[in-house]
mmCIF file of C-alpha atoms and ligand atoms in Angstrom:
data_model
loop_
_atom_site.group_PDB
_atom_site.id
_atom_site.type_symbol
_atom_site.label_atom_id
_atom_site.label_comp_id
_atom_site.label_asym_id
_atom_site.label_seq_id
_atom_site.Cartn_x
_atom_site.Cartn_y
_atom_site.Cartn_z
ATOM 1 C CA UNK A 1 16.794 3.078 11.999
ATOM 2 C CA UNK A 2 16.872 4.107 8.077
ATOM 3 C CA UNK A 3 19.267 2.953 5.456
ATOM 4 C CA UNK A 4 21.579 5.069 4.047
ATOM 5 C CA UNK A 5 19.911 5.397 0.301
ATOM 6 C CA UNK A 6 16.625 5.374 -0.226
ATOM 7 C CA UNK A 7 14.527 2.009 -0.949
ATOM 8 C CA UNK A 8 12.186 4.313 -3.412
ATOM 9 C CA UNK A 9 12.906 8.216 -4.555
ATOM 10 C CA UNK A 10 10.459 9.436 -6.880
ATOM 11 C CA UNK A 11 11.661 12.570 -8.479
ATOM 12 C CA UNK A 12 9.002 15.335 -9.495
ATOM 13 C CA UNK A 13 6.397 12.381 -10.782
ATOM 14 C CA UNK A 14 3.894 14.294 -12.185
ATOM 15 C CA UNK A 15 0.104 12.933 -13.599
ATOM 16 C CA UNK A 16 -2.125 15.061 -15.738
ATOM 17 C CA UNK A 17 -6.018 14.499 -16.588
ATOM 18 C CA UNK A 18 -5.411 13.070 -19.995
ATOM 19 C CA UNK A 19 -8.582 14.552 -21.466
ATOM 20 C CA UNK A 20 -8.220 17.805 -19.788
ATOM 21 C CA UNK A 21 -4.813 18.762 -19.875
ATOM 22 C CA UNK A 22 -5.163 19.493 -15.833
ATOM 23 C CA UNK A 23 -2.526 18.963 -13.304
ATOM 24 C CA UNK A 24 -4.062 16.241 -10.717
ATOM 25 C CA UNK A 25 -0.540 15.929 -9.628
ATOM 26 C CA UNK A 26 2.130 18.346 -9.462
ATOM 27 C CA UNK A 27 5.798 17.403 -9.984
ATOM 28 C CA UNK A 28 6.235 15.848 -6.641
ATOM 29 C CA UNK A 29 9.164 14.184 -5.117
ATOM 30 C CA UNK A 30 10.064 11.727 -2.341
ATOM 31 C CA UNK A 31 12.650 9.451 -0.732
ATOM 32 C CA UNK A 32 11.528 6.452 1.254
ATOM 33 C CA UNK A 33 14.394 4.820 3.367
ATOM 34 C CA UNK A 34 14.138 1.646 4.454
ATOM 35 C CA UNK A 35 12.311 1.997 8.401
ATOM 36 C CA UNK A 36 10.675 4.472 7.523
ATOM 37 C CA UNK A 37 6.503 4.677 7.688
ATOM 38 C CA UNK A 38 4.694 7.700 6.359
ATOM 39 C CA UNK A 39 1.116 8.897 6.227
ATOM 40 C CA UNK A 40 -0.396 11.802 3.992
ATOM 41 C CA UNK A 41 -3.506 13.063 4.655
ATOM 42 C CA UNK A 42 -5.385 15.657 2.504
ATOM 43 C CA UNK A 43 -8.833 16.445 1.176
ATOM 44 C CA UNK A 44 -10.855 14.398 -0.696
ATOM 45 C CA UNK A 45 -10.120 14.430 -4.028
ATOM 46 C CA UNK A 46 -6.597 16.477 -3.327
ATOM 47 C CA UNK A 47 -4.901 13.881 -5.471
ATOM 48 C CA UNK A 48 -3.586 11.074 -2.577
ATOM 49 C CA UNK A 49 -4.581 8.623 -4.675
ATOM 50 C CA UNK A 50 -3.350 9.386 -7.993
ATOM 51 C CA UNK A 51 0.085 10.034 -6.199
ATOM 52 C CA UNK A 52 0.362 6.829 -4.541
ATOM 53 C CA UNK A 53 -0.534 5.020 -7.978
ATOM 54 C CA UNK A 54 1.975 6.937 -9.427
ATOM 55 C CA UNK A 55 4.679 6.011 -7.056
ATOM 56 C CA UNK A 56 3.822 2.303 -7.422
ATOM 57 C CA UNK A 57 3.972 2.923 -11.012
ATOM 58 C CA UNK A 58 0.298 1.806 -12.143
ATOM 59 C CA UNK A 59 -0.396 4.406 -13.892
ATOM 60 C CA UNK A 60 2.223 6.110 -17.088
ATOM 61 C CA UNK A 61 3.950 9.124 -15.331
ATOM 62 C CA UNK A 62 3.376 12.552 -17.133
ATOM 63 C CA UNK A 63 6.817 14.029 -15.866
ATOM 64 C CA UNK A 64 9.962 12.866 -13.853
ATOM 65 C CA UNK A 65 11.028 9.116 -12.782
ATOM 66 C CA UNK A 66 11.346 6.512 -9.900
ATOM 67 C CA UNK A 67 14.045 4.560 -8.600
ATOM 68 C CA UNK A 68 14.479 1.746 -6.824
ATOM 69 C CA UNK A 69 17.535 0.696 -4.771
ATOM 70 C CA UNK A 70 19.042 3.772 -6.958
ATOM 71 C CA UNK A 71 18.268 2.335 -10.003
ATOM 72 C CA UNK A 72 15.861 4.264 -12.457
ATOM 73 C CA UNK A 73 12.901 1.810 -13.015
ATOM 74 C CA UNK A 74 13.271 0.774 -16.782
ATOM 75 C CA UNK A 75 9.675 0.101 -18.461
ATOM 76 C CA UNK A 76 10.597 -4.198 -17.872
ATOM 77 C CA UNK A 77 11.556 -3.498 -14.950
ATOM 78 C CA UNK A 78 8.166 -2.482 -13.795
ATOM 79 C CA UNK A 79 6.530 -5.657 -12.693
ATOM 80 C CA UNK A 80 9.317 -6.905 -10.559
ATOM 81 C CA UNK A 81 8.897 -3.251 -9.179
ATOM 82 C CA UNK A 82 5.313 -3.902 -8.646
ATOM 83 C CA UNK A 83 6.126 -7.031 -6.753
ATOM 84 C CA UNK A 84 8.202 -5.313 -3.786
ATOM 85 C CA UNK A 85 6.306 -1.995 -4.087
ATOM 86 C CA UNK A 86 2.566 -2.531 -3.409
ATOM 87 C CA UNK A 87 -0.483 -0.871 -3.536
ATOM 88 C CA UNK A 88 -3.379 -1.622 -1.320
ATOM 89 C CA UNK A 89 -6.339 -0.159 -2.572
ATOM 90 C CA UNK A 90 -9.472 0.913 -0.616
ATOM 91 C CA UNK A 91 -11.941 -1.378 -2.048
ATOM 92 C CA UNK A 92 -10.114 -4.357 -2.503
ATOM 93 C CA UNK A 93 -10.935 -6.415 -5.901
ATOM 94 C CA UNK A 94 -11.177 -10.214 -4.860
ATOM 95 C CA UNK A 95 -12.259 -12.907 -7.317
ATOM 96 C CA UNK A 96 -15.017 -15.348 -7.358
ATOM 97 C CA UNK A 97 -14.090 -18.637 -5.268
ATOM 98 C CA UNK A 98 -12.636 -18.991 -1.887
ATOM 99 C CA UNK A 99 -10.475 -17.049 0.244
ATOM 100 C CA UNK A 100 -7.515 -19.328 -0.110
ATOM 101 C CA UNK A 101 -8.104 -18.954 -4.532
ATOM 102 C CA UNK A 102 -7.657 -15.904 -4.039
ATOM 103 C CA UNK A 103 -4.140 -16.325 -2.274
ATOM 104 C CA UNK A 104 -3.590 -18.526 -4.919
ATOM 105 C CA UNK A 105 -3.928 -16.688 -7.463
ATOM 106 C CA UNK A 106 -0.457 -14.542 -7.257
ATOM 107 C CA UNK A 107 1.474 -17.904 -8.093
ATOM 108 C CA UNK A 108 -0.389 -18.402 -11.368
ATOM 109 C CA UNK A 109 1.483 -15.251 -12.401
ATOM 110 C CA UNK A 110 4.322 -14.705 -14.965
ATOM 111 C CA UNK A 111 5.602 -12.887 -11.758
ATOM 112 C CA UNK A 112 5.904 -15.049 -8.901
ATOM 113 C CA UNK A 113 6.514 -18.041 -10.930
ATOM 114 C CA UNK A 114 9.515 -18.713 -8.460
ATOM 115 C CA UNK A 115 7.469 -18.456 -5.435
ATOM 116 C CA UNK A 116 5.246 -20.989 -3.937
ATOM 117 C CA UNK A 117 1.731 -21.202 -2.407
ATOM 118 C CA UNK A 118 2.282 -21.990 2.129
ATOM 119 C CA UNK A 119 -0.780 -22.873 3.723
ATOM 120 C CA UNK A 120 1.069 -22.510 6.793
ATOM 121 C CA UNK A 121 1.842 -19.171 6.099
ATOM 122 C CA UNK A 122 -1.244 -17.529 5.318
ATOM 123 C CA UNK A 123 -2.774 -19.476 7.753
ATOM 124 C CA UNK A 124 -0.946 -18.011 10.494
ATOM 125 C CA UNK A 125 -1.383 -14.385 9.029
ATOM 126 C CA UNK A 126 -5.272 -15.054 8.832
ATOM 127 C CA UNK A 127 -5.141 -16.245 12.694
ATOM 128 C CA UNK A 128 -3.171 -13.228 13.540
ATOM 129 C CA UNK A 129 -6.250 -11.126 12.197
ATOM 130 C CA UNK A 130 -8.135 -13.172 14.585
ATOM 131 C CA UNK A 131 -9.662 -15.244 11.877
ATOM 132 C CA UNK A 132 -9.403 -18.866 12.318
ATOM 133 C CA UNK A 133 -8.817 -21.667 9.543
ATOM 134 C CA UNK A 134 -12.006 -21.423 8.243
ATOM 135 C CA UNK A 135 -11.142 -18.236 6.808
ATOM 136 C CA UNK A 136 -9.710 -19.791 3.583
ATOM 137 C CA UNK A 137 -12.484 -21.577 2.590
ATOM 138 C CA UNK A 138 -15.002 -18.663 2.908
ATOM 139 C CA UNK A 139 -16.265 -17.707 -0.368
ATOM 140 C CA UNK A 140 -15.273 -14.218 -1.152
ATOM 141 C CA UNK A 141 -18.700 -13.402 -2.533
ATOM 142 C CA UNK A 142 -19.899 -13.601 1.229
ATOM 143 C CA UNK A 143 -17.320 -11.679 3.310
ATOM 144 C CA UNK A 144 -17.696 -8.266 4.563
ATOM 145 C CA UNK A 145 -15.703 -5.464 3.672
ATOM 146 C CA UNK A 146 -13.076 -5.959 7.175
ATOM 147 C CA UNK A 147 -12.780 -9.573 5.790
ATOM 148 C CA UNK A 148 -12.699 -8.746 2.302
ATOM 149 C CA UNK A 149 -9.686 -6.248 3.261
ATOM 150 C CA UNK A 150 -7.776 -8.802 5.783
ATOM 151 C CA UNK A 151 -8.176 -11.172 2.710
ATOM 152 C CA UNK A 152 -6.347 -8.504 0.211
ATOM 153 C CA UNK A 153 -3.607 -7.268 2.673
ATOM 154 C CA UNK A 154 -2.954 -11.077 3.210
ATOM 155 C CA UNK A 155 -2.385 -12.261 -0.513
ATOM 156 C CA UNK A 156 -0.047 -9.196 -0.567
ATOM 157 C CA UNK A 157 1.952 -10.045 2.486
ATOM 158 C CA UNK A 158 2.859 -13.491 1.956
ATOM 159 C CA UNK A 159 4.960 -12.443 -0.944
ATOM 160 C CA UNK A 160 7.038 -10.157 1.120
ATOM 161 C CA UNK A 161 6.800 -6.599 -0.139
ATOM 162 C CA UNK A 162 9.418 -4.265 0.579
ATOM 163 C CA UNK A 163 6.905 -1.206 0.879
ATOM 164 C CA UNK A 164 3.515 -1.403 1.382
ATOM 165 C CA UNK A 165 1.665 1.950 -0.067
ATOM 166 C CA UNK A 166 -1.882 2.219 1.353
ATOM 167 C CA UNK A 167 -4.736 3.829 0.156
ATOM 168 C CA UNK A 168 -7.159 4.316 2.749
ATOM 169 C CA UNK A 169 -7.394 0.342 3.484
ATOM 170 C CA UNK A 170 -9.840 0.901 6.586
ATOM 171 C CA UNK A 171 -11.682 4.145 5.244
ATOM 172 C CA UNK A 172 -15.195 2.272 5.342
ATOM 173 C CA UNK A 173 -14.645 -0.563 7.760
ATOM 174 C CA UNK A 174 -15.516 -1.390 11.256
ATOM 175 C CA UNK A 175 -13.244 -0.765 14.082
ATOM 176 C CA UNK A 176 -12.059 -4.159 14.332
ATOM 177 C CA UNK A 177 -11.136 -5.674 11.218
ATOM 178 C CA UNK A 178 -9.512 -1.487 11.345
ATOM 179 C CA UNK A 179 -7.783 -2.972 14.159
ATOM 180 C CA UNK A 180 -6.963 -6.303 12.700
ATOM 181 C CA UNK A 181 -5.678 -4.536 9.330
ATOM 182 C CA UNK A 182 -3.154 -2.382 11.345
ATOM 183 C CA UNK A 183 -1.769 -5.320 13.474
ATOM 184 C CA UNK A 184 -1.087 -7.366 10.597
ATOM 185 C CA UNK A 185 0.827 -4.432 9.011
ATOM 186 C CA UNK A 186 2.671 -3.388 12.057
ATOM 187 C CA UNK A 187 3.523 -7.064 12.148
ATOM 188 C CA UNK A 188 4.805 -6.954 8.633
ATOM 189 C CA UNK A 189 7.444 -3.963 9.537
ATOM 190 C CA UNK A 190 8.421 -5.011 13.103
ATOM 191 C CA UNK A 191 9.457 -8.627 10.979
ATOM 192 C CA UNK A 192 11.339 -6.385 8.566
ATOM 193 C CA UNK A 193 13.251 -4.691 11.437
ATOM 194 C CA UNK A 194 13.799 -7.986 12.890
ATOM 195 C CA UNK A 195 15.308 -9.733 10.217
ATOM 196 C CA UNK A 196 17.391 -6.319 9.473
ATOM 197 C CA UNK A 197 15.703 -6.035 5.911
ATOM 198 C CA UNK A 198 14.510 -2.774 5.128
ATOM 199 C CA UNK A 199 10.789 -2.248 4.669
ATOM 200 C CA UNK A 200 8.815 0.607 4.584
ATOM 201 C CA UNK A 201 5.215 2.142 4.309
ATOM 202 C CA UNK A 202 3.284 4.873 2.886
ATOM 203 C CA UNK A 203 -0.240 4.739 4.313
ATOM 204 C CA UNK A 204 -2.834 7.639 3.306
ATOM 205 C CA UNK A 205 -5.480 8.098 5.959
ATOM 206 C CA UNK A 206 -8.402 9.999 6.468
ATOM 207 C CA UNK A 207 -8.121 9.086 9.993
ATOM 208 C CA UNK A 208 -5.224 11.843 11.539
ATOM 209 C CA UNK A 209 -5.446 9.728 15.115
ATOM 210 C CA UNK A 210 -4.252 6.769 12.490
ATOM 211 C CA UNK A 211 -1.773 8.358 10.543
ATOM 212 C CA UNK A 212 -0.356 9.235 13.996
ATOM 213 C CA UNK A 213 -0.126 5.909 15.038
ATOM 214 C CA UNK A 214 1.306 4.055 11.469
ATOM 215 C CA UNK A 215 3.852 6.794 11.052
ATOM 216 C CA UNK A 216 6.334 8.905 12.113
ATOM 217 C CA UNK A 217 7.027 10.736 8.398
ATOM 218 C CA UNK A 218 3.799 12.915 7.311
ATOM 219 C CA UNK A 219 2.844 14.610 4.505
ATOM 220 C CA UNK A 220 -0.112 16.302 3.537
ATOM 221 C CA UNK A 221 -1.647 16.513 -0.022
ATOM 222 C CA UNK A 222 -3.767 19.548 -1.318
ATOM 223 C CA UNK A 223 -4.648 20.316 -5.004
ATOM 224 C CA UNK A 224 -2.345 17.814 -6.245
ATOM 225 C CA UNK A 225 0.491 19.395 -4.228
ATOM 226 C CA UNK A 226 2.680 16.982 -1.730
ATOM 227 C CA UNK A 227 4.066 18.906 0.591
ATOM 228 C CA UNK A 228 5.725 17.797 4.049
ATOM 229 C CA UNK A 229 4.000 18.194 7.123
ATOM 230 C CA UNK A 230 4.698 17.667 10.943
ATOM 231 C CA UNK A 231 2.996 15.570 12.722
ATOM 232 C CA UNK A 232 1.732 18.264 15.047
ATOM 233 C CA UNK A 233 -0.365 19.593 12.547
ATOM 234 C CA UNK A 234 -2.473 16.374 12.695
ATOM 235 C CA UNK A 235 -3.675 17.861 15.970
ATOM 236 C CA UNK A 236 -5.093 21.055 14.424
ATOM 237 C CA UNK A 237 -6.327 18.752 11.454
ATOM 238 C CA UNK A 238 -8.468 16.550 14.027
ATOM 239 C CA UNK A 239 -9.371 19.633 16.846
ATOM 240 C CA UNK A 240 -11.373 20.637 13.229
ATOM 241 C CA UNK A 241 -13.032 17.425 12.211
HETATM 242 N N1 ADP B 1 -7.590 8.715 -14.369
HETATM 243 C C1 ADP B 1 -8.070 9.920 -14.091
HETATM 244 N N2 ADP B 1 -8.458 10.757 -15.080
HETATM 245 C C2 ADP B 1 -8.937 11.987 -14.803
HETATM 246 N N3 ADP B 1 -9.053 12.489 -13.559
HETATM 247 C C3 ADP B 1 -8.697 11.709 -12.537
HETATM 248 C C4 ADP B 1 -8.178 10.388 -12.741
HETATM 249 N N4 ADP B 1 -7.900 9.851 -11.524
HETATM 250 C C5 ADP B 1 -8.227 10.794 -10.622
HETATM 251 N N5 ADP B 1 -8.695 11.907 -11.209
HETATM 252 C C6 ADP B 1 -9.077 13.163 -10.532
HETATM 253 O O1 ADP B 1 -7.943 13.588 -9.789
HETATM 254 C C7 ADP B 1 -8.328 14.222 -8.589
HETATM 255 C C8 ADP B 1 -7.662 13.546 -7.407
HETATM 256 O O2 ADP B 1 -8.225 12.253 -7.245
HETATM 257 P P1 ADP B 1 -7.758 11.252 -6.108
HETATM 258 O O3 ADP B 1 -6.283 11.090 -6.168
HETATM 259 O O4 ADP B 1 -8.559 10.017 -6.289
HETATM 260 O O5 ADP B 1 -8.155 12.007 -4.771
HETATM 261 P P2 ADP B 1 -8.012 11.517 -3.249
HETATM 262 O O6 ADP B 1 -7.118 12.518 -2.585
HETATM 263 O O7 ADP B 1 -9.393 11.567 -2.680
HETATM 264 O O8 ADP B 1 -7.434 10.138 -3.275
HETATM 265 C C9 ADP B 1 -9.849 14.158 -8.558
HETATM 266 O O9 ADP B 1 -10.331 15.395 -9.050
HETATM 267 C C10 ADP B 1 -10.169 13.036 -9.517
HETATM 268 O O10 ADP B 1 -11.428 13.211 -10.103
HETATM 269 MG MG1 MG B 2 -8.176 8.312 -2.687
#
């Protein structure tokens, strides 16, 4: 089920190479409702990820505007924006020290300064990835890249985004922490659904079997151009891989 306006519309965002003048994104435009999960796939280097870091506003837009809950996001708006609307990158950045300082670390931000650090919680959202207590006192100098990921997607999710956007977030892992990153999002929507509060995704894959399975919207990118696609066309995309 989908809301009636949109939780994000983006209206012809546009990015530009600032030392070249070139177009890596085209005005592009798009209206996430609350239940709603997308995927876009596209080439490498077709501009995915300077679109979905436009949309979460982390980089300064060269053209057009977002808005969130219909409201154009003002420049101090931007990290309460950043809060509900967040990007998971590929190659997640985690700091020296343990698992659980990096969890930590949100709530020693200007940002969250009304939220508090559960145990509990991230606890049970590291054992739903199949990773036991332990987990949090790993040192993140010594986890793989599944681990590394699970560890990411879990300081995000305990601070209860309204949209996830996903940038490839199991391009170069193994198939179970791919597995154990997927569960934990579908988690995170089915919860949304459940408690009636709209959340939505936007996950880019390289994967078209994946973006099948984390979406019903998609979207394909190509020379900076977003354009919609059906979800049939994945088929054609992977009978070619
Ligand atoms: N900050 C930047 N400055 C200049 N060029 C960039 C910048 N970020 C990305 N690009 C270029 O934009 C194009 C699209 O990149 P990207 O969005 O990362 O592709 P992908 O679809 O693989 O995610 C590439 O040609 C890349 O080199
Ligand atoms: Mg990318």
């Amino acid at each position: 089920m989908t809301s009636a306006s949109p939780l994000v519309a983006a209206t012809d965002i546009a990015r530009r190479d600032p030392q070249h003048g070139r177009w890596l994104l085209h005005p592009a435009s798009l209206a996430l409702h609350g239940g709603e999960r997308l995927s876009i796939t596209g080439p490498s280097g077709s501009g995915k990820s300077v679109f979905l870091r436009a949309l979460a506003l982390l980089d300064p837009l060269d053209g057009g505007h977002v808005e969130w809950h219909g409201k154009r996001v003002a420049r101090a708006a931007i990290p309460r924006y950043r809060r509900s609307i967040a990007y998971i990158r590929q190659r997640p950045a985690l700091l020296d020290g343990t698992v659980e300082d990096n969890l930590r670390y949100p709530f020693t931000l200007r940002a969250y300064r009304d939220l508090q650090f559960e145990r509990e919680r991230v606890a049970s959202l590291a054992l739903q990835a199949g990773r036991d207590n332990d987990f949090l006192d790993r040192r993140a100098s010594e986890l793989s890249g599944g681990e590394a990921q699970i560890a990411a997607l879990i300081r995000v999710l305990q601070l209860d985004p309204e949209v996830l956007l996903l940038d490839e977030p199991t391009a170069s892992l193994d198939p179970a922490s791919s597995h154990a990153i997927e569960g934990l999002i579908g988690a995170w929507f089915d919860a949304g659904t459940a408690r009636d509060t709209a959340r939505a995704s936007v996950w880019v894959s390289h994967d078209p079997a994946q973006a099948e399975r984390m979406s019903e919207r998609h979207l394909s990118m190509q020379a900076g151009v977003l354009d919609e696609a059906p979800l049939i066309s994945l088929d054609r995309e992977r009978a070619t891989r």
